[in-house]
């Protein structure tokens, strides 16, 4: 029944506001007229319920066919209740928690009348200068794949018609996390082997969970803009990865292919992007303005238009919008926001996401101790981070508020009254970067805390050297000075609504820290990019000869990171012993059982994330010195011991070899198990793969 114009209309996502990022201002009358004419398929970033209702009413009651609109919004780590930023959430290493968080986020989002969130972001990241690392799952493809599935399950709940579900959009396809110099929207130049081994797995994981939408990346990859890449969108995504859902551009990335110098004008951009396999255009109007003419000149196929429009209509049907286009519209949706159980989950997520980087036996702090509170982030509620949707700073529990309600005898001092800290047993100092210093468009070359904050830290420790440092940040910062001088460091990232309460619980020992880093922390920003799963060099550093000149090292800085991937302390002490394989050789469809004994030798109950890595001792191409393949979390009482077992198959040892065959080859591997990626606890396994 649809005209060509109406079909093309389904391929257009309109911004219904004037404050847009890259132009394209359209007044409300233009958007409404487009909706009446059936020339708008979805709406971006509208959240006011009365406006959503009016837009949907216009589409359903005033357009010729009454096709409902799809309402999309960037709900990244919470809608009204702010959960920790995604990089922090990944530090929980807890897919069950991620799924529960996503389900809670979907609950608030769906009851605001919205249908789709542009999440999860699964770009693998290695450069903390890039502001968007805060949205990511970190630097490891295996962990990101596990968490990608959890996000999609939580959002979509395996039934998009469920009243509490929202559709998910995985992004950014592909390679965006490798932007050169950590600079936003910059070019990407990686090998196909890195692309297949590192970049693609989390996207495949999301597709395996039936994610509804895939968003393209802003960057060039293999010399083509991702938004206009037939190789990415057809050869890889549709054919190899068997993706059946919708593809959507990022914000105006269709017309930006002109700036990439591969299209001469918007008509050419529309032709290239659509024929490459891009279904839905966000905000820019190259499809709306040019696809009809391109069909008439046989430069674009009407069958492809039908397929693209059909995918969008199918999603609307799956969401139940044809049956009830006004689903989850209420006179007052506030009743569904900031509910007690949602805030309790946000508290749990905040506690589990924070990473204890250092502890010189000062934490937890006994309630009998006198505690000083100092620093610009003690009272500051700006700890939500970017992509905060409708979460408000006024709802955030600050550190001072949490301690005011707690059991400690506390002394709060400002910067001009530091002498009072000398009477305290311990000082809690909160420093960090503001919430808007990370996120999209916030690349930075200087990853130190501001000079005035370091100066304050140095002044404080001269008054009282027993300083527990709390750090709020959206990325790994350079913590070397503080690691040298603080008694303890709790890296809190940007933890959201329940920030202060979570910190109080961890400081007091009500909860034990358990977070593990998912990005390597450099000791100097000159080491960037630094990541755990790097290749070996032909002249690796010899630790017995640290000053030997002719090997891979810095002459003015340690080669090692300050904190490695997977690192994080607890209030327990975990020892590893008796790492055993149940066979010496793995082949065919068999599996190898990897077991290790883990004991808590510390004074407190704690949770440990036991991590299993492999290392190819030889292979036809260079492979990473470490590859995460499994992890498990265990909670042990003091002096309690448990046996942890992992099951690895041939698939866990496979990679793309010199002939681009996905195989483990017939090689020997180290299997390593420990508390972080720098573990040396290993055994040797021989692997025989018939595919080689």
mmCIF file of N, CA and C in Angstrom, residues 76-78 81-92 101 128 130-136 151 345-355 377 380-389 391-393 396-399 430-440 442 444 447 449-450 453 470-477 490-503 506 517-518 521:
data_model
loop_
_atom_site.group_PDB
_atom_site.id
_atom_site.type_symbol
_atom_site.label_atom_id
_atom_site.label_comp_id
_atom_site.label_asym_id
_atom_site.label_seq_id
_atom_site.Cartn_x
_atom_site.Cartn_y
_atom_site.Cartn_z
ATOM 1 N N UNK A 76 22.257 5.347 28.083
ATOM 2 C CA UNK A 76 23.516 4.618 28.031
ATOM 3 C C UNK A 76 23.821 3.914 29.349
ATOM 4 N N UNK A 77 23.642 4.606 30.458
ATOM 5 C CA UNK A 77 23.857 3.964 31.772
ATOM 6 C C UNK A 77 22.816 4.447 32.782
ATOM 7 N N UNK A 78 21.592 4.541 32.301
ATOM 8 C CA UNK A 78 20.491 4.924 33.171
ATOM 9 C C UNK A 78 19.633 5.993 32.536
ATOM 10 N N UNK A 81 17.322 7.043 36.957
ATOM 11 C CA UNK A 81 18.279 6.565 37.946
ATOM 12 C C UNK A 81 19.613 6.371 37.242
ATOM 13 N N UNK A 82 20.656 7.059 37.699
ATOM 14 C CA UNK A 82 21.973 6.962 37.055
ATOM 15 C C UNK A 82 22.755 5.809 37.657
ATOM 16 N N UNK A 83 23.067 4.838 36.824
ATOM 17 C CA UNK A 83 23.969 3.759 37.193
ATOM 18 C C UNK A 83 25.400 4.199 36.866
ATOM 19 N N UNK A 84 26.410 3.456 37.319
ATOM 20 C CA UNK A 84 27.779 3.817 36.950
ATOM 21 C C UNK A 84 27.955 3.836 35.437
ATOM 22 N N UNK A 85 28.905 4.651 34.976
ATOM 23 C CA UNK A 85 29.215 4.657 33.548
ATOM 24 C C UNK A 85 29.604 3.240 33.119
ATOM 25 N N UNK A 86 29.522 2.980 31.837
ATOM 26 C CA UNK A 86 29.676 1.604 31.341
ATOM 27 C C UNK A 86 31.064 1.044 31.569
ATOM 28 N N UNK A 87 32.095 1.884 31.471
ATOM 29 C CA UNK A 87 33.444 1.399 31.759
ATOM 30 C C UNK A 87 33.531 0.917 33.200
ATOM 31 N N UNK A 88 32.851 1.629 34.101
ATOM 32 C CA UNK A 88 32.802 1.189 35.495
ATOM 33 C C UNK A 88 32.007 -0.102 35.625
ATOM 34 N N UNK A 89 30.866 -0.184 34.954
ATOM 35 C CA UNK A 89 30.057 -1.403 35.015
ATOM 36 C C UNK A 89 30.849 -2.611 34.523
ATOM 37 N N UNK A 90 31.673 -2.408 33.499
ATOM 38 C CA UNK A 90 32.462 -3.538 33.010
ATOM 39 C C UNK A 90 33.448 -4.014 34.067
ATOM 40 N N UNK A 91 33.839 -3.123 34.978
ATOM 41 C CA UNK A 91 34.792 -3.488 36.030
ATOM 42 C C UNK A 91 34.186 -4.417 37.067
ATOM 43 N N UNK A 92 32.874 -4.632 37.003
ATOM 44 C CA UNK A 92 32.249 -5.632 37.874
ATOM 45 C C UNK A 92 32.541 -7.045 37.391
ATOM 46 N N UNK A 101 20.933 -4.627 35.541
ATOM 47 C CA UNK A 101 20.998 -3.176 35.367
ATOM 48 C C UNK A 101 20.291 -2.763 34.084
ATOM 49 N N UNK A 128 43.027 5.887 26.484
ATOM 50 C CA UNK A 128 42.178 6.648 27.398
ATOM 51 C C UNK A 128 42.058 8.121 27.053
ATOM 52 N N UNK A 130 40.770 9.078 24.405
ATOM 53 C CA UNK A 130 39.471 9.122 23.729
ATOM 54 C C UNK A 130 38.365 9.195 24.775
ATOM 55 N N UNK A 131 37.546 10.229 24.702
ATOM 56 C CA UNK A 131 36.517 10.434 25.712
ATOM 57 C C UNK A 131 35.488 9.330 25.785
ATOM 58 N N UNK A 132 35.271 8.642 24.674
ATOM 59 C CA UNK A 132 34.191 7.660 24.645
ATOM 60 C C UNK A 132 34.570 6.316 25.252
ATOM 61 N N UNK A 133 35.779 6.213 25.797
ATOM 62 C CA UNK A 133 36.070 4.979 26.531
ATOM 63 C C UNK A 133 35.085 4.799 27.681
ATOM 64 N N UNK A 134 34.490 5.902 28.168
ATOM 65 C CA UNK A 134 33.552 5.796 29.293
ATOM 66 C C UNK A 134 32.310 4.982 28.944
ATOM 67 N N UNK A 135 31.981 4.874 27.661
ATOM 68 C CA UNK A 135 30.810 4.100 27.229
ATOM 69 C C UNK A 135 31.124 2.627 26.991
ATOM 70 N N UNK A 136 32.397 2.262 27.053
ATOM 71 C CA UNK A 136 32.819 0.961 26.546
ATOM 72 C C UNK A 136 32.905 -0.090 27.640
ATOM 73 N N UNK A 151 23.860 -7.046 28.122
ATOM 74 C CA UNK A 151 23.145 -5.797 27.848
ATOM 75 C C UNK A 151 21.913 -6.047 26.983
ATOM 76 N N UNK A 345 19.543 -1.397 43.332
ATOM 77 C CA UNK A 345 20.380 -2.015 42.307
ATOM 78 C C UNK A 345 21.506 -1.077 41.893
ATOM 79 N N UNK A 346 21.206 0.226 41.800
ATOM 80 C CA UNK A 346 22.248 1.201 41.469
ATOM 81 C C UNK A 346 23.330 1.225 42.544
ATOM 82 N N UNK A 347 22.924 1.066 43.800
ATOM 83 C CA UNK A 347 23.892 1.002 44.894
ATOM 84 C C UNK A 347 24.766 -0.244 44.763
ATOM 85 N N UNK A 348 24.147 -1.376 44.494
ATOM 86 C CA UNK A 348 24.905 -2.611 44.310
ATOM 87 C C UNK A 348 25.897 -2.476 43.162
ATOM 88 N N UNK A 349 25.438 -1.913 42.046
ATOM 89 C CA UNK A 349 26.312 -1.757 40.884
ATOM 90 C C UNK A 349 27.468 -0.810 41.191
ATOM 91 N N UNK A 350 27.192 0.253 41.924
ATOM 92 C CA UNK A 350 28.249 1.205 42.266
ATOM 93 C C UNK A 350 29.301 0.558 43.153
ATOM 94 N N UNK A 351 28.871 -0.183 44.157
ATOM 95 C CA UNK A 351 29.818 -0.854 45.053
ATOM 96 C C UNK A 351 30.692 -1.848 44.294
ATOM 97 N N UNK A 352 30.075 -2.613 43.399
ATOM 98 C CA UNK A 352 30.808 -3.667 42.706
ATOM 99 C C UNK A 352 31.684 -3.147 41.568
ATOM 100 N N UNK A 353 31.445 -1.908 41.135
ATOM 101 C CA UNK A 353 32.202 -1.379 39.998
ATOM 102 C C UNK A 353 33.457 -0.630 40.420
ATOM 103 N N UNK A 354 33.518 -0.159 41.653
ATOM 104 C CA UNK A 354 34.675 0.618 42.097
ATOM 105 C C UNK A 354 35.876 -0.303 42.295
ATOM 106 N N UNK A 355 37.056 0.217 41.951
ATOM 107 C CA UNK A 355 38.268 -0.594 41.977
ATOM 108 C C UNK A 355 39.228 -0.046 43.036
ATOM 109 N N UNK A 377 35.394 17.069 45.527
ATOM 110 C CA UNK A 377 34.318 16.141 45.204
ATOM 111 C C UNK A 377 33.692 15.507 46.448
ATOM 112 N N UNK A 380 30.452 17.434 45.980
ATOM 113 C CA UNK A 380 30.073 17.579 44.577
ATOM 114 C C UNK A 380 29.167 16.433 44.131
ATOM 115 N N UNK A 381 28.056 16.770 43.494
ATOM 116 C CA UNK A 381 27.125 15.757 42.970
ATOM 117 C C UNK A 381 27.314 15.526 41.472
ATOM 118 N N UNK A 382 28.337 16.133 40.898
ATOM 119 C CA UNK A 382 28.601 15.977 39.467
ATOM 120 C C UNK A 382 29.421 14.717 39.228
ATOM 121 N N UNK A 383 28.826 13.568 39.558
ATOM 122 C CA UNK A 383 29.531 12.286 39.439
ATOM 123 C C UNK A 383 28.688 11.276 38.659
ATOM 124 N N UNK A 384 27.813 11.788 37.794
ATOM 125 C CA UNK A 384 26.985 10.912 36.963
ATOM 126 C C UNK A 384 27.711 10.529 35.689
ATOM 127 N N UNK A 385 28.434 11.486 35.105
ATOM 128 C CA UNK A 385 29.112 11.242 33.849
ATOM 129 C C UNK A 385 28.253 11.621 32.659
ATOM 130 N N UNK A 386 28.853 11.562 31.482
ATOM 131 C CA UNK A 386 28.143 11.915 30.257
ATOM 132 C C UNK A 386 27.093 10.868 29.889
ATOM 133 N N UNK A 387 26.262 11.235 28.892
ATOM 134 C CA UNK A 387 25.147 10.383 28.473
ATOM 135 C C UNK A 387 24.277 10.037 29.685
ATOM 136 N N UNK A 388 23.880 11.087 30.397
ATOM 137 C CA UNK A 388 23.144 10.880 31.648
ATOM 138 C C UNK A 388 21.637 10.905 31.469
ATOM 139 N N UNK A 389 21.164 10.947 30.200
ATOM 140 C CA UNK A 389 19.722 10.927 29.917
ATOM 141 C C UNK A 389 19.007 11.961 30.781
ATOM 142 N N UNK A 391 18.815 11.729 34.195
ATOM 143 C CA UNK A 391 19.311 11.682 35.574
ATOM 144 C C UNK A 391 19.769 13.076 35.998
ATOM 145 N N UNK A 392 19.481 13.437 37.233
ATOM 146 C CA UNK A 392 19.785 14.778 37.726
ATOM 147 C C UNK A 392 20.792 14.724 38.865
ATOM 148 N N UNK A 393 21.707 15.692 38.859
ATOM 149 C CA UNK A 393 22.713 15.762 39.914
ATOM 150 C C UNK A 393 22.066 15.909 41.289
ATOM 151 N N UNK A 396 21.740 12.816 43.317
ATOM 152 C CA UNK A 396 22.949 12.083 43.684
ATOM 153 C C UNK A 396 23.235 12.234 45.176
ATOM 154 N N UNK A 397 23.567 11.130 45.818
ATOM 155 C CA UNK A 397 24.008 11.157 47.209
ATOM 156 C C UNK A 397 25.508 11.418 47.218
ATOM 157 N N UNK A 398 25.907 12.543 47.787
ATOM 158 C CA UNK A 398 27.318 12.899 47.837
ATOM 159 C C UNK A 398 28.020 12.140 48.959
ATOM 160 N N UNK A 399 29.350 12.188 48.952
ATOM 161 C CA UNK A 399 30.118 11.554 50.021
ATOM 162 C C UNK A 399 29.792 12.204 51.356
ATOM 163 N N UNK A 430 38.547 13.489 48.152
ATOM 164 C CA UNK A 430 37.869 13.171 46.894
ATOM 165 C C UNK A 430 38.279 14.154 45.811
ATOM 166 N N UNK A 431 38.918 13.623 44.775
ATOM 167 C CA UNK A 431 39.348 14.402 43.624
ATOM 168 C C UNK A 431 38.733 13.800 42.360
ATOM 169 N N UNK A 432 38.924 14.481 41.219
ATOM 170 C CA UNK A 432 38.436 13.877 39.983
ATOM 171 C C UNK A 432 38.235 14.862 38.867
ATOM 172 N N UNK A 433 37.688 14.359 37.777
ATOM 173 C CA UNK A 433 37.332 15.197 36.643
ATOM 174 C C UNK A 433 35.822 15.335 36.606
ATOM 175 N N UNK A 434 35.348 16.491 36.160
ATOM 176 C CA UNK A 434 33.912 16.749 36.088
ATOM 177 C C UNK A 434 33.243 15.769 35.144
ATOM 178 N N UNK A 435 31.943 15.593 35.330
ATOM 179 C CA UNK A 435 31.201 14.614 34.543
ATOM 180 C C UNK A 435 31.282 14.830 33.054
ATOM 181 N N UNK A 436 31.410 16.095 32.623
ATOM 182 C CA UNK A 436 31.419 16.378 31.178
ATOM 183 C C UNK A 436 32.818 16.436 30.589
ATOM 184 N N UNK A 437 33.833 15.967 31.324
ATOM 185 C CA UNK A 437 35.191 15.958 30.781
ATOM 186 C C UNK A 437 35.500 14.687 30.001
ATOM 187 N N UNK A 438 34.644 13.683 30.124
ATOM 188 C CA UNK A 438 34.750 12.480 29.296
ATOM 189 C C UNK A 438 33.475 12.389 28.471
ATOM 190 N N UNK A 439 33.432 11.414 27.563
ATOM 191 C CA UNK A 439 32.269 11.271 26.698
ATOM 192 C C UNK A 439 32.566 11.758 25.295
ATOM 193 N N UNK A 440 31.559 11.710 24.435
ATOM 194 C CA UNK A 440 31.746 12.072 23.032
ATOM 195 C C UNK A 440 32.235 13.506 22.899
ATOM 196 N N UNK A 442 35.083 14.639 23.832
ATOM 197 C CA UNK A 442 35.931 15.050 24.953
ATOM 198 C C UNK A 442 37.251 14.285 24.973
ATOM 199 N N UNK A 444 41.228 14.134 25.247
ATOM 200 C CA UNK A 444 42.170 14.952 26.016
ATOM 201 C C UNK A 444 43.590 14.428 25.796
ATOM 202 N N UNK A 447 46.110 13.609 30.808
ATOM 203 C CA UNK A 447 45.266 12.741 31.619
ATOM 204 C C UNK A 447 45.614 12.817 33.105
ATOM 205 N N UNK A 449 45.087 14.632 36.852
ATOM 206 C CA UNK A 449 44.160 15.480 37.579
ATOM 207 C C UNK A 449 44.649 16.919 37.502
ATOM 208 N N UNK A 450 43.752 17.895 37.578
ATOM 209 C CA UNK A 450 44.171 19.296 37.466
ATOM 210 C C UNK A 450 45.274 19.650 38.470
ATOM 211 N N UNK A 453 44.313 20.429 41.974
ATOM 212 C CA UNK A 453 43.929 19.286 42.800
ATOM 213 C C UNK A 453 45.161 18.564 43.341
ATOM 214 N N UNK A 470 39.782 9.122 46.987
ATOM 215 C CA UNK A 470 38.667 8.713 46.131
ATOM 216 C C UNK A 470 38.796 9.479 44.821
ATOM 217 N N UNK A 471 38.746 8.775 43.700
ATOM 218 C CA UNK A 471 38.904 9.417 42.395
ATOM 219 C C UNK A 471 37.661 9.185 41.554
ATOM 220 N N UNK A 472 37.079 10.269 41.084
ATOM 221 C CA UNK A 472 35.953 10.209 40.143
ATOM 222 C C UNK A 472 36.482 10.546 38.752
ATOM 223 N N UNK A 473 36.212 9.689 37.778
ATOM 224 C CA UNK A 473 36.721 9.932 36.430
ATOM 225 C C UNK A 473 35.963 9.085 35.425
ATOM 226 N N UNK A 474 35.993 9.529 34.172
ATOM 227 C CA UNK A 474 35.350 8.791 33.097
ATOM 228 C C UNK A 474 36.310 7.970 32.272
ATOM 229 N N UNK A 475 37.554 7.910 32.696
ATOM 230 C CA UNK A 475 38.605 7.219 31.948
ATOM 231 C C UNK A 475 39.746 6.907 32.903
ATOM 232 N N UNK A 476 40.690 6.056 32.498
ATOM 233 C CA UNK A 476 41.914 5.911 33.280
ATOM 234 C C UNK A 476 42.708 7.220 33.271
ATOM 235 N N UNK A 477 43.093 7.675 34.439
ATOM 236 C CA UNK A 477 43.939 8.853 34.569
ATOM 237 C C UNK A 477 45.342 8.425 34.998
ATOM 238 N N UNK A 490 40.780 4.479 46.004
ATOM 239 C CA UNK A 490 39.558 3.840 45.516
ATOM 240 C C UNK A 490 39.135 4.564 44.251
ATOM 241 N N UNK A 491 39.240 3.866 43.120
ATOM 242 C CA UNK A 491 38.883 4.462 41.832
ATOM 243 C C UNK A 491 37.404 4.236 41.601
ATOM 244 N N UNK A 492 36.639 5.321 41.675
ATOM 245 C CA UNK A 492 35.180 5.208 41.676
ATOM 246 C C UNK A 492 34.561 5.467 40.313
ATOM 247 N N UNK A 493 35.384 5.842 39.327
ATOM 248 C CA UNK A 493 34.852 6.251 38.025
ATOM 249 C C UNK A 493 33.774 7.312 38.235
ATOM 250 N N UNK A 494 32.673 7.247 37.493
ATOM 251 C CA UNK A 494 31.530 8.131 37.734
ATOM 252 C C UNK A 494 30.360 7.216 38.067
ATOM 253 N N UNK A 495 30.050 7.086 39.377
ATOM 254 C CA UNK A 495 29.194 5.995 39.839
ATOM 255 C C UNK A 495 27.697 6.284 39.858
ATOM 256 N N UNK A 496 27.289 7.547 39.620
ATOM 257 C CA UNK A 496 25.873 7.810 39.484
ATOM 258 C C UNK A 496 25.151 8.161 40.771
ATOM 259 N N UNK A 497 23.865 7.885 40.776
ATOM 260 C CA UNK A 497 22.945 8.367 41.805
ATOM 261 C C UNK A 497 23.366 7.975 43.216
ATOM 262 N N UNK A 498 23.838 6.767 43.398
ATOM 263 C CA UNK A 498 24.115 6.246 44.737
ATOM 264 C C UNK A 498 25.591 6.345 45.106
ATOM 265 N N UNK A 499 26.306 7.291 44.513
ATOM 266 C CA UNK A 499 27.755 7.386 44.656
ATOM 267 C C UNK A 499 28.222 7.401 46.105
ATOM 268 N N UNK A 500 27.762 8.383 46.877
ATOM 269 C CA UNK A 500 28.247 8.546 48.242
ATOM 270 C C UNK A 500 27.948 7.361 49.130
ATOM 271 N N UNK A 501 26.755 6.801 48.978
ATOM 272 C CA UNK A 501 26.380 5.641 49.796
ATOM 273 C C UNK A 501 27.279 4.450 49.483
ATOM 274 N N UNK A 502 27.582 4.231 48.210
ATOM 275 C CA UNK A 502 28.456 3.116 47.841
ATOM 276 C C UNK A 502 29.852 3.307 48.422
ATOM 277 N N UNK A 503 30.369 4.511 48.340
ATOM 278 C CA UNK A 503 31.705 4.786 48.870
ATOM 279 C C UNK A 503 31.721 4.599 50.380
ATOM 280 N N UNK A 506 31.854 0.901 51.214
ATOM 281 C CA UNK A 506 33.157 0.295 50.960
ATOM 282 C C UNK A 506 34.203 0.770 51.966
ATOM 283 N N UNK A 517 40.010 -3.906 36.898
ATOM 284 C CA UNK A 517 40.180 -2.995 35.770
ATOM 285 C C UNK A 517 39.937 -3.694 34.436
ATOM 286 N N UNK A 518 39.265 -2.976 33.536
ATOM 287 C CA UNK A 518 39.072 -3.480 32.173
ATOM 288 C C UNK A 518 39.824 -2.638 31.146
ATOM 289 N N UNK A 521 46.017 0.851 33.088
ATOM 290 C CA UNK A 521 46.345 2.210 33.524
ATOM 291 C C UNK A 521 47.828 2.476 33.250
#
